[in-house]
Structure formats: C-alpha cells, structure tokens
PDB file of C-alpha atoms in Angstrom:
ATOM      1  CA  MET A   1      12.356   7.152  34.764  1.00 79.00           C
ATOM      2  CA  LEU A   2      11.074   9.773  37.181  1.00 80.00           C
ATOM      3  CA  SER A   3       8.905   7.203  38.950  1.00 79.00           C
ATOM      4  CA  MET A   4      12.018   5.213  39.887  1.00 81.00           C
ATOM      5  CA  TYR A   5      13.592   8.076  41.843  1.00 82.00           C
ATOM      6  CA  VAL A   6      10.745  10.277  43.045  1.00 82.00           C
ATOM      7  CA  ASP A   7       9.851  10.095  46.730  1.00 81.00           C
ATOM      8  CA  VAL A   8       6.606   8.715  48.129  1.00 77.00           C
ATOM      9  CA  GLU A   9       4.940  12.126  48.286  1.00 77.00           C
ATOM     10  CA  GLN A  10       6.109  12.989  44.739  1.00 78.00           C
ATOM     11  CA  ARG A  11       7.365  16.408  45.780  1.00 81.00           C
ATOM     12  CA  ASN A  12      10.975  16.204  44.583  1.00 85.00           C
ATOM     13  CA  TRP A  13      10.336  15.472  40.902  1.00 86.00           C
ATOM     14  CA  ASP A  14      11.532  18.930  39.837  1.00 88.00           C
ATOM     15  CA  THR A  15      14.845  18.356  41.628  1.00 89.00           C
ATOM     16  CA  ILE A  16      15.407  15.016  39.904  1.00 88.00           C
ATOM     17  CA  LEU A  17      14.244  16.157  36.461  1.00 90.00           C
ATOM     18  CA  PRO A  18      17.602  17.639  35.263  1.00 90.00           C
ATOM     19  CA  PHE A  19      19.456  14.420  36.117  1.00 90.00           C
ATOM     20  CA  VAL A  20      16.840  12.234  34.441  1.00 90.00           C
ATOM     21  CA  THR A  21      16.921  14.461  31.356  1.00 90.00           C
ATOM     22  CA  PHE A  22      20.707  14.191  31.198  1.00 91.00           C
ATOM     23  CA  ALA A  23      20.554  10.395  31.499  1.00 90.00           C
ATOM     24  CA  TYR A  24      17.889  10.119  28.794  1.00 90.00           C
ATOM     25  CA  ASN A  25      19.647  12.403  26.308  1.00 91.00           C
ATOM     26  CA  SER A  26      23.001  10.659  26.758  1.00 89.00           C
ATOM     27  CA  ALA A  27      21.693   7.073  26.593  1.00 90.00           C
ATOM     28  CA  LYS A  28      21.849   5.124  23.342  1.00 88.00           C
ATOM     29  CA  GLN A  29      18.374   4.275  22.069  1.00 88.00           C
ATOM     30  CA  ASP A  30      17.679   0.753  20.837  1.00 86.00           C
ATOM     31  CA  THR A  31      15.433   1.973  18.023  1.00 87.00           C
ATOM     32  CA  THR A  32      17.671   4.638  16.476  1.00 88.00           C
ATOM     33  CA  GLY A  33      21.047   3.247  17.529  1.00 87.00           C
ATOM     34  CA  PHE A  34      22.153   6.703  18.714  1.00 89.00           C
ATOM     35  CA  SER A  35      21.593   8.915  21.718  1.00 90.00           C
ATOM     36  CA  PRO A  36      19.256  11.917  21.315  1.00 90.00           C
ATOM     37  CA  PHE A  37      22.179  14.250  22.031  1.00 90.00           C
ATOM     38  CA  PHE A  38      24.266  12.704  19.241  1.00 89.00           C
ATOM     39  CA  LEU A  39      21.448  13.079  16.705  1.00 87.00           C
ATOM     40  CA  VAL A  40      21.163  16.788  17.484  1.00 86.00           C
ATOM     41  CA  HIS A  41      24.818  17.798  17.897  1.00 85.00           C
ATOM     42  CA  GLY A  42      26.720  15.139  15.954  1.00 83.00           C
ATOM     43  CA  ARG A  43      28.908  14.171  18.909  1.00 83.00           C
ATOM     44  CA  ASP A  44      28.636  12.384  22.216  1.00 84.00           C
ATOM     45  CA  ILE A  45      27.755  14.366  25.291  1.00 85.00           C
ATOM     46  CA  VAL A  46      30.607  15.731  27.410  1.00 83.00           C
ATOM     47  CA  THR A  47      30.468  14.399  30.954  1.00 82.00           C
ATOM     48  CA  PRO A  48      32.415  15.689  33.973  1.00 81.00           C
ATOM     49  CA  LEU A  49      34.749  12.717  33.583  1.00 81.00           C
ATOM     50  CA  ASP A  50      35.557  13.785  30.017  1.00 77.00           C
ATOM     51  CA  VAL A  51      36.566  17.216  31.302  1.00 77.00           C
ATOM     52  CA  ILE A  52      38.935  15.759  33.881  1.00 80.00           C
ATOM     53  CA  LEU A  53      40.606  13.246  31.556  1.00 78.00           C
ATOM     54  CA  PRO A  54      42.635  14.275  28.472  1.00 68.00           C
ATOM     55  CA  HIS A  55      40.538  14.641  25.346  1.00 64.00           C
ATOM     56  CA  ASP A  56      41.184  14.486  21.616  1.00 61.00           C
ATOM     57  CA  THR A  57      42.909  17.608  20.302  1.00 52.00           C
ATOM     58  CA  GLU A  58      41.500  17.057  16.805  1.00 55.00           C
ATOM     59  CA  ASN A  59      38.274  18.640  17.992  1.00 55.00           C
ATOM     60  CA  HIS A  60      39.973  22.026  17.610  1.00 57.00           C
ATOM     61  CA  ALA A  61      40.677  21.574  13.908  1.00 57.00           C
ATOM     62  CA  ASP A  62      39.440  24.172  11.455  1.00 62.00           C
ATOM     63  CA  ASN A  63      36.960  21.781   9.851  1.00 74.00           C
ATOM     64  CA  TYR A  64      35.600  20.517  13.182  1.00 70.00           C
ATOM     65  CA  VAL A  65      32.262  22.304  12.762  1.00 68.00           C
ATOM     66  CA  GLN A  66      31.792  20.866   9.289  1.00 75.00           C
ATOM     67  CA  GLN A  67      32.631  17.415  10.614  1.00 78.00           C
ATOM     68  CA  LEU A  68      29.956  17.752  13.268  1.00 79.00           C
ATOM     69  CA  ILE A  69      27.361  18.801  10.694  1.00 79.00           C
ATOM     70  CA  THR A  70      28.227  15.916   8.382  1.00 83.00           C
ATOM     71  CA  ARG A  71      28.328  13.401  11.209  1.00 82.00           C
ATOM     72  CA  ALA A  72      24.980  14.556  12.591  1.00 84.00           C
ATOM     73  CA  GLU A  73      23.300  14.331   9.184  1.00 87.00           C
ATOM     74  CA  GLU A  74      24.673  10.833   8.595  1.00 87.00           C
ATOM     75  CA  ALA A  75      23.470   9.757  12.033  1.00 88.00           C
ATOM     76  CA  ARG A  76      19.970  11.096  11.334  1.00 89.00           C
ATOM     77  CA  GLN A  77      19.755   9.186   8.051  1.00 91.00           C
ATOM     78  CA  LEU A  78      20.894   5.985   9.760  1.00 90.00           C
ATOM     79  CA  ALA A  79      18.411   6.593  12.573  1.00 90.00           C
ATOM     80  CA  LYS A  80      15.574   6.808  10.031  1.00 91.00           C
ATOM     81  CA  LEU A  81      16.594   3.442   8.572  1.00 92.00           C
ATOM     82  CA  HIS A  82      16.824   1.905  12.039  1.00 91.00           C
ATOM     83  CA  ILE A  83      13.364   3.228  12.918  1.00 92.00           C
ATOM     84  CA  LEU A  84      11.887   1.685   9.761  1.00 92.00           C
ATOM     85  CA  ASP A  85      13.500  -1.653  10.616  1.00 92.00           C
ATOM     86  CA  ALA A  86      12.174  -1.489  14.184  1.00 91.00           C
ATOM     87  CA  GLN A  87       8.684  -0.653  12.928  1.00 92.00           C
ATOM     88  CA  ALA A  88       8.777  -3.633  10.567  1.00 93.00           C
ATOM     89  CA  VAL A  89       9.776  -5.933  13.430  1.00 92.00           C
ATOM     90  CA  ASP A  90       7.006  -4.561  15.665  1.00 91.00           C
ATOM     91  CA  LYS A  91       4.452  -4.984  12.882  1.00 91.00           C
ATOM     92  CA  ARG A  92       5.492  -8.580  12.281  1.00 92.00           C
ATOM     93  CA  ARG A  93       5.213  -9.410  15.981  1.00 90.00           C
ATOM     94  CA  TYR A  94       1.827  -7.713  16.206  1.00 84.00           C
ATOM     95  CA  ASP A  95       0.466  -9.515  13.138  1.00 84.00           C
ATOM     96  CA  GLU A  96       1.558 -12.876  14.557  1.00 87.00           C
ATOM     97  CA  ARG A  97      -0.557 -12.378  17.705  1.00 84.00           C
ATOM     98  CA  HIS A  98      -3.378 -10.304  16.258  1.00 78.00           C
ATOM     99  CA  ARG A  99      -6.800 -11.830  15.745  1.00 80.00           C
ATOM    100  CA  PRO A 100      -9.455  -9.845  13.860  1.00 81.00           C
ATOM    101  CA  VAL A 101     -12.438  -8.763  15.956  1.00 83.00           C
ATOM    102  CA  ASN A 102     -15.735  -7.826  14.337  1.00 87.00           C
ATOM    103  CA  TYR A 103     -18.857  -6.318  15.881  1.00 88.00           C
ATOM    104  CA  ASN A 104     -22.278  -6.402  14.285  1.00 89.00           C
ATOM    105  CA  VAL A 105     -24.137  -3.166  13.689  1.00 91.00           C
ATOM    106  CA  GLY A 106     -26.970  -2.966  16.193  1.00 90.00           C
ATOM    107  CA  GLY A 107     -25.164  -5.086  18.763  1.00 89.00           C
ATOM    108  CA  LEU A 108     -24.166  -4.006  22.249  1.00 90.00           C
ATOM    109  CA  GLY A 109     -20.737  -3.582  23.764  1.00 90.00           C
ATOM    110  CA  TRP A 110     -18.786  -2.023  26.599  1.00 90.00           C
ATOM    111  CA  VAL A 111     -16.456   0.927  25.915  1.00 91.00           C
ATOM    112  CA  PHE A 112     -13.165   1.369  27.759  1.00 91.00           C
ATOM    113  CA  THR A 113     -12.987   4.847  29.311  1.00 87.00           C
ATOM    114  CA  PRO A 114     -10.157   5.549  31.785  1.00 83.00           C
ATOM    115  CA  VAL A 115     -11.252   7.564  34.810  1.00 82.00           C
ATOM    116  CA  ARG A 116      -9.231   9.116  37.617  1.00 81.00           C
ATOM    117  CA  LYS A 117     -10.616  10.352  40.907  1.00 80.00           C
ATOM    118  CA  VAL A 118      -8.727  12.043  43.710  1.00 80.00           C
ATOM    119  CA  GLY A 119      -8.386   9.822  46.762  1.00 77.00           C
ATOM    120  CA  LEU A 120      -9.405   6.620  44.960  1.00 74.00           C
ATOM    121  CA  SER A 121      -7.191   3.884  43.574  1.00 72.00           C
ATOM    122  CA  GLU A 122      -7.144   3.910  39.783  1.00 73.00           C
ATOM    123  CA  LYS A 123      -6.916   0.104  39.705  1.00 75.00           C
ATOM    124  CA  LEU A 124     -10.239  -0.243  41.541  1.00 74.00           C
ATOM    125  CA  LEU A 125     -12.216   2.214  39.413  1.00 78.00           C
ATOM    126  CA  ARG A 126     -14.549   1.201  36.625  1.00 80.00           C
ATOM    127  CA  ARG A 127     -12.851   0.988  33.252  1.00 85.00           C
ATOM    128  CA  TYR A 128     -15.715  -0.062  30.987  1.00 86.00           C
ATOM    129  CA  PHE A 129     -18.957   1.868  30.647  1.00 86.00           C
ATOM    130  CA  GLY A 130     -22.165   1.260  28.789  1.00 79.00           C
ATOM    131  CA  PRO A 131     -23.632  -0.706  27.302  1.00 85.00           C
ATOM    132  CA  TYR A 132     -23.283   1.094  23.974  1.00 90.00           C
ATOM    133  CA  ARG A 133     -25.081   0.239  20.778  1.00 91.00           C
ATOM    134  CA  ILE A 134     -22.927  -0.087  17.672  1.00 92.00           C
ATOM    135  CA  THR A 135     -24.582   2.154  15.095  1.00 92.00           C
ATOM    136  CA  ARG A 136     -22.079   2.036  12.247  1.00 91.00           C
ATOM    137  CA  ARG A 137     -18.853   0.374  11.170  1.00 92.00           C
ATOM    138  CA  LEU A 138     -16.458   2.970   9.794  1.00 91.00           C
ATOM    139  CA  SER A 139     -13.497   0.676   9.088  1.00 89.00           C
ATOM    140  CA  ASP A 140     -11.964  -2.595  10.205  1.00 85.00           C
ATOM    141  CA  VAL A 141     -10.779  -1.006  13.452  1.00 87.00           C
ATOM    142  CA  THR A 142     -13.189   1.884  14.129  1.00 91.00           C
ATOM    143  CA  TYR A 143     -16.860   1.863  15.066  1.00 93.00           C
ATOM    144  CA  GLU A 144     -19.491   4.454  15.802  1.00 93.00           C
ATOM    145  CA  VAL A 145     -21.282   3.773  19.090  1.00 93.00           C
ATOM    146  CA  GLN A 146     -24.103   5.381  21.030  1.00 90.00           C
ATOM    147  CA  SER A 147     -25.053   4.907  24.661  1.00 87.00           C
ATOM    148  CA  ILE A 148     -28.448   3.293  25.193  1.00 83.00           C
ATOM    149  CA  GLU A 149     -28.812   4.938  28.600  1.00 75.00           C
ATOM    150  CA  VAL A 150     -30.741   8.176  28.184  1.00 64.00           C
ATOM    151  CA  THR A 151     -30.050  10.516  31.098  1.00 59.00           C
ATOM    152  CA  SER A 152     -31.713  13.622  29.655  1.00 51.00           C
ATOM    153  CA  ARG A 153     -34.225  14.682  27.050  1.00 51.00           C
ATOM    154  CA  ARG A 154     -31.496  14.980  24.473  1.00 52.00           C
ATOM    155  CA  GLN A 155     -30.431  11.976  22.494  1.00 61.00           C
ATOM    156  CA  SER A 156     -27.133  10.527  23.655  1.00 71.00           C
ATOM    157  CA  LYS A 157     -24.107  11.633  21.664  1.00 81.00           C
ATOM    158  CA  LYS A 158     -22.458   9.245  19.231  1.00 87.00           C
ATOM    159  CA  ASP A 159     -18.758   8.502  19.649  1.00 89.00           C
ATOM    160  CA  ILE A 160     -16.159   6.963  17.364  1.00 92.00           C
ATOM    161  CA  VAL A 161     -13.999   4.406  19.173  1.00 91.00           C
ATOM    162  CA  HIS A 162     -11.199   2.041  18.245  1.00 91.00           C
ATOM    163  CA  VAL A 163     -11.888  -1.670  18.330  1.00 89.00           C
ATOM    164  CA  LEU A 164      -9.352  -2.069  21.151  1.00 87.00           C
ATOM    165  CA  ARG A 165     -11.632  -0.009  23.404  1.00 90.00           C
ATOM    166  CA  LEU A 166     -14.618  -2.281  22.792  1.00 91.00           C
ATOM    167  CA  LYS A 167     -15.582  -5.398  24.705  1.00 89.00           C
ATOM    168  CA  PRO A 168     -18.451  -7.714  23.714  1.00 87.00           C
ATOM    169  CA  TYR A 169     -21.567  -7.253  25.797  1.00 86.00           C
ATOM    170  CA  CYS A 170     -22.694 -10.398  27.601  1.00 77.00           C
ATOM    171  CA  ASP A 171     -25.455 -10.439  30.204  1.00 67.00           C
ATOM    172  CA  PRO A 172     -26.519 -13.908  31.423  1.00 52.00           C
ATOM    173  CA  GLN A 173     -28.448 -12.294  34.293  1.00 60.00           C
ATOM    174  CA  ARG A 174     -30.767 -10.401  32.005  1.00 59.00           C
ATOM    175  CA  GLN A 175     -34.343 -10.835  33.137  1.00 41.00           C
ATOM    176  CA  LEU A 176     -37.701  -9.142  33.148  1.00 43.00           C
ATOM    177  CA  ASP A 177     -38.573  -6.925  36.061  1.00 48.00           C
ATOM    178  CA  ASP A 178     -42.052  -6.256  37.390  1.00 42.00           C
ATOM    179  CA  ALA A 179     -42.755  -3.746  34.615  1.00 44.00           C
ATOM    180  CA  GLY A 180     -41.805  -6.225  31.917  1.00 50.00           C
ATOM    181  CA  VAL A 181     -38.713  -4.281  30.851  1.00 49.00           C
ATOM    182  CA  HIS A 182     -35.314  -5.880  30.480  1.00 49.00           C
ATOM    183  CA  ARG A 183     -32.964  -4.902  33.269  1.00 51.00           C
ATOM    184  CA  ILE A 184     -29.489  -4.116  31.941  1.00 51.00           C
ATOM    185  CA  PRO A 185     -26.683  -4.033  34.524  1.00 53.00           C
ATOM    186  CA  ARG A 186     -24.376  -1.050  34.591  1.00 52.00           C
ATOM    187  CA  ARG A 187     -21.219  -3.157  34.958  1.00 57.00           C
ATOM    188  CA  PRO A 188     -19.701  -5.957  32.845  1.00 58.00           C
ATOM    189  CA  VAL A 189     -20.506  -9.446  34.095  1.00 55.00           C
ATOM    190  CA  THR A 190     -17.513 -11.311  35.501  1.00 58.00           C
ATOM    191  CA  ARG A 191     -16.695 -14.968  34.921  1.00 59.00           C
ATOM    192  CA  SER A 192     -17.545 -15.870  38.499  1.00 60.00           C
ATOM    193  CA  GLN A 193     -20.985 -14.295  38.128  1.00 60.00           C
ATOM    194  CA  THR A 194     -21.513 -16.208  34.894  1.00 61.00           C
ATOM    195  CA  ARG A 195     -20.539 -19.471  36.608  1.00 62.00           C
ATOM    196  CA  LEU A 196     -22.893 -18.831  39.530  1.00 62.00           C
ATOM    197  CA  GLN A 197     -25.754 -18.029  37.173  1.00 62.00           C
ATOM    198  CA  ARG A 198     -25.090 -21.208  35.174  1.00 63.00           C
ATOM    199  CA  ASP A 199     -25.128 -23.305  38.357  1.00 65.00           C
ATOM    200  CA  ALA A 200     -28.368 -21.670  39.473  1.00 61.00           C
ATOM    201  CA  ASP A 201     -30.036 -22.349  36.121  1.00 61.00           C
ATOM    202  CA  SER A 202     -28.959 -26.003  36.123  1.00 60.00           C
ATOM    203  CA  SER A 203     -30.331 -26.552  39.629  1.00 57.00           C
TER     204      SER A 203
END
C-alpha cells in the first residue's frame, strides 16, 4: 500500500505510514472475514465520523467490557475457521496447476538467486546462477546442490534449495575449446540462442 502513495524519491514514506496503518487495520480481510482491529479489540474502529455522529449508548453498559471480550474471542475462532477454508481453496487451486518436477542426482541446473545492486535495475540483473550439480535429493521438493565453478582452493559449499528455485540446465552451444575442455557458459541459454544454434547446425 505504501508504494501507491509514496513519492518518486521515496522520502515521504514515514509521513504516509500512519494513514496506511490505519487503513490496513480497519479494512475487512477476505481471508479472516474481520478487520485486524476487530480481532484484537472485539469492536470496529472508531473513525472521526463516528465521533461526530451519535453513537450507541449501550456501549456504556456495565457488562460492555465482558461483551467485548466474548465478541473478540468468537471472532478469533471464526477467523481460524475462515483461514482453514481459505488454505484449502488455495491448496486445491495449486494442485490443479501443479506439475511434479524431478531432477536426477548428478545432473546440472541453474539456481535462482535474487540480487540487488545500487544504481542498477533489478529487472535487468541476473537471476539464475550456476550451473550447479545436484548432489542429493532430500525430498520431493528440496535438493542439495553444489556449484561446479571452483573459484578458490576450497571446495565449493553445498546448498539446499527448493525445487522452485531450480531450472534445468540446457547448453546447445557446448563445445570443445582449444584445450579440449568443455566450455560452460555462465548464463542460461535463451530460446532465441537455441533457435540460432539449431539453424546453424542444419546449414
């Protein structure tokens, strides 16, 4: 929400923060069915308009505090049920689109690693690094990988990554150099490069 109201230089975020916090706490959430303020206090938030207009005098009853406690607890229990229902819906939607991905031990792959650099556009930076060799399969969704690029005398460190961070390694431009060693590019091969290489091989 802050990104919708902050200025271009992003210097007024601290001025906008109280208003954004108020809007978030008073808004009804689709998942829980209640606003965060209602789940904590058991009542809706009081806005300046509520102060100006007449309000319910029953709020001054002797059992008002107990009513708030009971109402807040009931809202929290309902919110838990709503969250479970929302999670079930999300799981069903995910399972409908999900396709299992398996990587063979000993194979190569690229690993997604987000990088940020001052003065450079994040969209134009490299996102996948490697190639990495898959050394072990820990579960259906986690793998142990190790970089095949040795930059020092020490052996490269092994990392455990989720399958969503992996991309199959494909190098149609792999060839022998003058020393007879396979040259492995440092960047993933794009579709256009694959098409150009295929056309060159056919000619």
